[in-house]
Amino acid sequence: MSDGVRDGDVRDGGVRDGGVGAGTGAGPGGPGAWWSDPEFLVHGDVRRVWGLLDAAPDARARSVAAVYRASAHLHRDAMPAGRRQLLALDAVRYGERELSARITAVPVAEGGPARWGFEWATGERIDSRLRYALTAWNLPCAATAVVEGRAVAVGPSRGGCNAGRGLQVWDLMTGEQIGEPLTGHTDLVRAVGTGVMDGRPVAVTGSQDGTARAWDLTGLEPIGNPLTGHEGWVTAVSVAVLDGRLVAVTGGSDRTARVWDLGTGQQIGEPFTGHEDGVRGVATAVVEGRPVAVTHGQYDATVRVWDLATGRQIHEPLTGHTDRVLAVTTAEVNGAPVAVTGSYDTTARVWDLTTGRPIGAPLTGHSHKVPAVAATSVDGRPFAVTGSGDATARIWDLATGEQVGDPLTGHTDEVGAVAVAEVAGVPVVVTAGEVSGTDHCVRVWHGTGRRRTPERSSAGHEGTVLAVAAALLGERPVTVTGSADGTARVWDVATGERIGTPLTGHTDGVHSVSAGMVDGRPVVVTGGYDALRLWDPATGEPLGEPLTDPDGRTITRATGTLNGRPVAVTSSGYGSGRPLQLWDPATTREPIGRFPTGRHRRHADRIIAVAVGMLDSRPVAVTSADDRTVRVWDATTGRQVGEPLADNYPVRAVATAVLDGRPLVLLGGDAGTARIVDLATGRQVGGSLGGHTDTVCAVALGTMDGRPVAVTGSWDATVRVWDAVTGEQVGEEVVFPAGVNAVAVTPDGRLAVGFGPELAVLSPR
């Protein structure tokens, strides 16, 4: 997996003659000119366009190919208007603003001209090594094989009545599904392995139904009867050759590993026992001529090696990880068998299977757990691939212990499975998002080459963007972002350049941000679960010490501005029995109000979302809690103002603003809907704002083109803009490649959206 490049751009990887969804011809712009014709990219048959990408002849064409690939898995099911919008977004993620504008101008039959144009985006999670992405299988386990000369990936089936209970096969060259899912399990598939029996490629699956099954990948049919014997889930599978027979090694929640003759379907010998909890990982190797199994448990930090012929454990358990072992694979380094393990301690380790000792230092670089490992050999050199909770995969040279190239970036949540293969002589990496997370895609990558860095000078966040605020600092419109990576950043809305250095110091995620002017000086306020902090955005330096409550925790619930001055709301956490506090963080650096008081303190203990605003010249706070109510409080006296704005309506996001002289609050709910309420009367304005298919978790109010608008963002990865007077949707929904967690309307009428770890700025057209 060489890190080499040519001409400073992405190395051509993958299939050259045809490639994914192979087709012939070029775009309407003439032979070889598809990359200069945005109409062809928007309207062209997706399979035909895919067939041209690998044959991109120069750096410019490869750049356009990378833009197309970034969301190609979404292009297949999108109408031209949706494809136009995604391509325009991905172009600015790569710094290609001119290309984005040309794509946005492409006419489409449905929907008319684009209502929104993308001005810039940070592009932290795009990677030019991506070949394509697939809709995920239901659980993060994956394997690869070669079937009749073509490389395939196998994993749990997606969709339908057998979702997760069958085995699905994909062609790694075309990204197309092969045949129908192989069904037979009565519960979810938890593990899959592949091998060759009598010259036929086979797969073995382990399931929550307590059985393992073997499958003929050529005929797409089961082999024999289920392998039964485990007394719980079958959570790990590998294959090996023992005395000339193909065998499966399975691990189960019953704390055992078992060996099965795949020709007869019979268990060989007694179960392997020794783990103190369920066996969650199995790999196989040959040590000094003996086939062995390498296993790890669910909760311990050890790895055990077993002689497959005798069932005996070889040497003492392999110890060295400081937390749970989550994954294991095997390889050969300099002719010697090794195991590679991934752990909750954020490292991978390499072990000499002959001696049981670690080789070299741990493989470090991930910032979160390593639940997935795979190994391969390229030109005789051993490599490992690791997947992590930090949403990246990394490639390692096992001979040197060094990381090869940049991490593979594109997943927006944990990478729960990895596999490796060779497609037309070129190594590829397969990664799958963790099903319990928010990223349900399988991605296939070029294993060679180097990530093309988007054409921008300011690096974005490494963690999910949790908060976005917009403000004028002097005469300069800015956005401020807070992230799960523990930092905040300030951006020039017009240019996309970061202002100053990242604001660092929080010990956890920054989930509330605001900006304003204090005595003619710009300031930024950030909050997390640790403290309130005040910053000079120009220098990135803190202004004073962090603000904390000496009587308890200081959990920031909201930051904002009242009459142009920063304010913040904090709580002491669930069950504290203490009221929320309204702070003046810039001037007095002290709380200036407490709410609620008296019988409503139970509501304060269960706060979900807070926003601050003005009502009749007095500061108020609007709160939603998991008692399914929304209430308004006089932030100075602590008393409730009027009746609850919503009762029995679960609200996840709240925003306030005065638009056309009218104080409004926007409520985003669990049901995929939002409501606009007049703060003065407590009455809903218009009907519910519907259309989202998941929780509305981000809301904002503002003015665009002189029109008061409400903005809703959802975990369904879309943003919708609404006329705040009529309740009508303005323009088409805007689709993003990851869930939306934060939105803001800038003072000059632009829209800032935080999706995954990235930020994009749009403007009305």
Tab-separated table of N, CA and C in Angstrom, residues 20 51 102 182 237 310 355 433 452 457 468 473 519 567 671 699 714 727 732:
chain	number	residue	atom	x	y	z
A	20	VAL	N	-15.729	0.856	-12.075
A	20	VAL	CA	-17.003	0.670	-11.403
A	20	VAL	C	-18.148	0.957	-12.361
A	51	GLY	N	-18.445	4.481	-14.653
A	51	GLY	CA	-17.573	3.741	-15.549
A	51	GLY	C	-16.451	4.572	-16.140
A	102	ARG	N	-20.902	26.257	-11.119
A	102	ARG	CA	-21.326	25.765	-12.434
A	102	ARG	C	-22.323	24.618	-12.291
A	182	LEU	N	-28.476	-14.681	1.121
A	182	LEU	CA	-28.517	-16.084	1.523
A	182	LEU	C	-29.157	-16.148	2.904
A	237	VAL	N	-15.959	-15.872	13.982
A	237	VAL	CA	-15.761	-16.949	13.013
A	237	VAL	C	-14.429	-16.744	12.299
A	310	THR	N	-4.771	-30.332	18.874
A	310	THR	CA	-4.865	-30.903	20.221
A	310	THR	C	-5.868	-30.186	21.110
A	355	THR	N	6.588	-17.007	20.028
A	355	THR	CA	7.070	-16.774	21.395
A	355	THR	C	5.997	-16.235	22.326
A	433	GLY	N	-19.392	1.227	8.848
A	433	GLY	CA	-19.755	1.987	10.026
A	433	GLY	C	-20.411	1.102	11.074
A	452	ARG	N	-5.909	13.550	-1.255
A	452	ARG	CA	-5.790	14.889	-1.831
A	452	ARG	C	-6.387	15.878	-0.854
A	457	SER	N	-6.821	26.751	3.386
A	457	SER	CA	-5.674	26.913	4.282
A	457	SER	C	-6.035	26.681	5.737
A	468	VAL	N	-23.265	25.866	16.376
A	468	VAL	CA	-22.885	26.931	15.442
A	468	VAL	C	-23.612	28.196	15.864
A	473	LEU	N	-18.745	40.709	14.349
A	473	LEU	CA	-17.660	41.187	15.196
A	473	LEU	C	-17.119	42.447	14.530
A	519	ASP	N	-17.714	46.393	25.233
A	519	ASP	CA	-16.924	47.622	25.283
A	519	ASP	C	-16.081	47.790	24.018
A	567	VAL	N	-24.417	36.320	27.023
A	567	VAL	CA	-24.974	35.733	28.237
A	567	VAL	C	-24.856	34.219	28.099
A	671	ALA	N	-40.461	14.101	16.756
A	671	ALA	CA	-41.306	13.492	15.733
A	671	ALA	C	-40.961	13.952	14.320
A	699	VAL	N	-32.125	24.105	15.324
A	699	VAL	CA	-33.070	25.110	14.836
A	699	VAL	C	-32.437	26.492	14.922
A	714	SER	N	-31.833	18.198	10.919
A	714	SER	CA	-32.257	16.923	11.492
A	714	SER	C	-31.171	15.867	11.385
A	727	GLY	N	-45.231	29.825	7.215
A	727	GLY	CA	-44.961	28.415	7.479
A	727	GLY	C	-44.674	27.612	6.235
A	732	GLU	N	-35.935	24.017	-2.004
A	732	GLU	CA	-35.841	22.583	-1.785
A	732	GLU	C	-35.127	22.272	-0.470
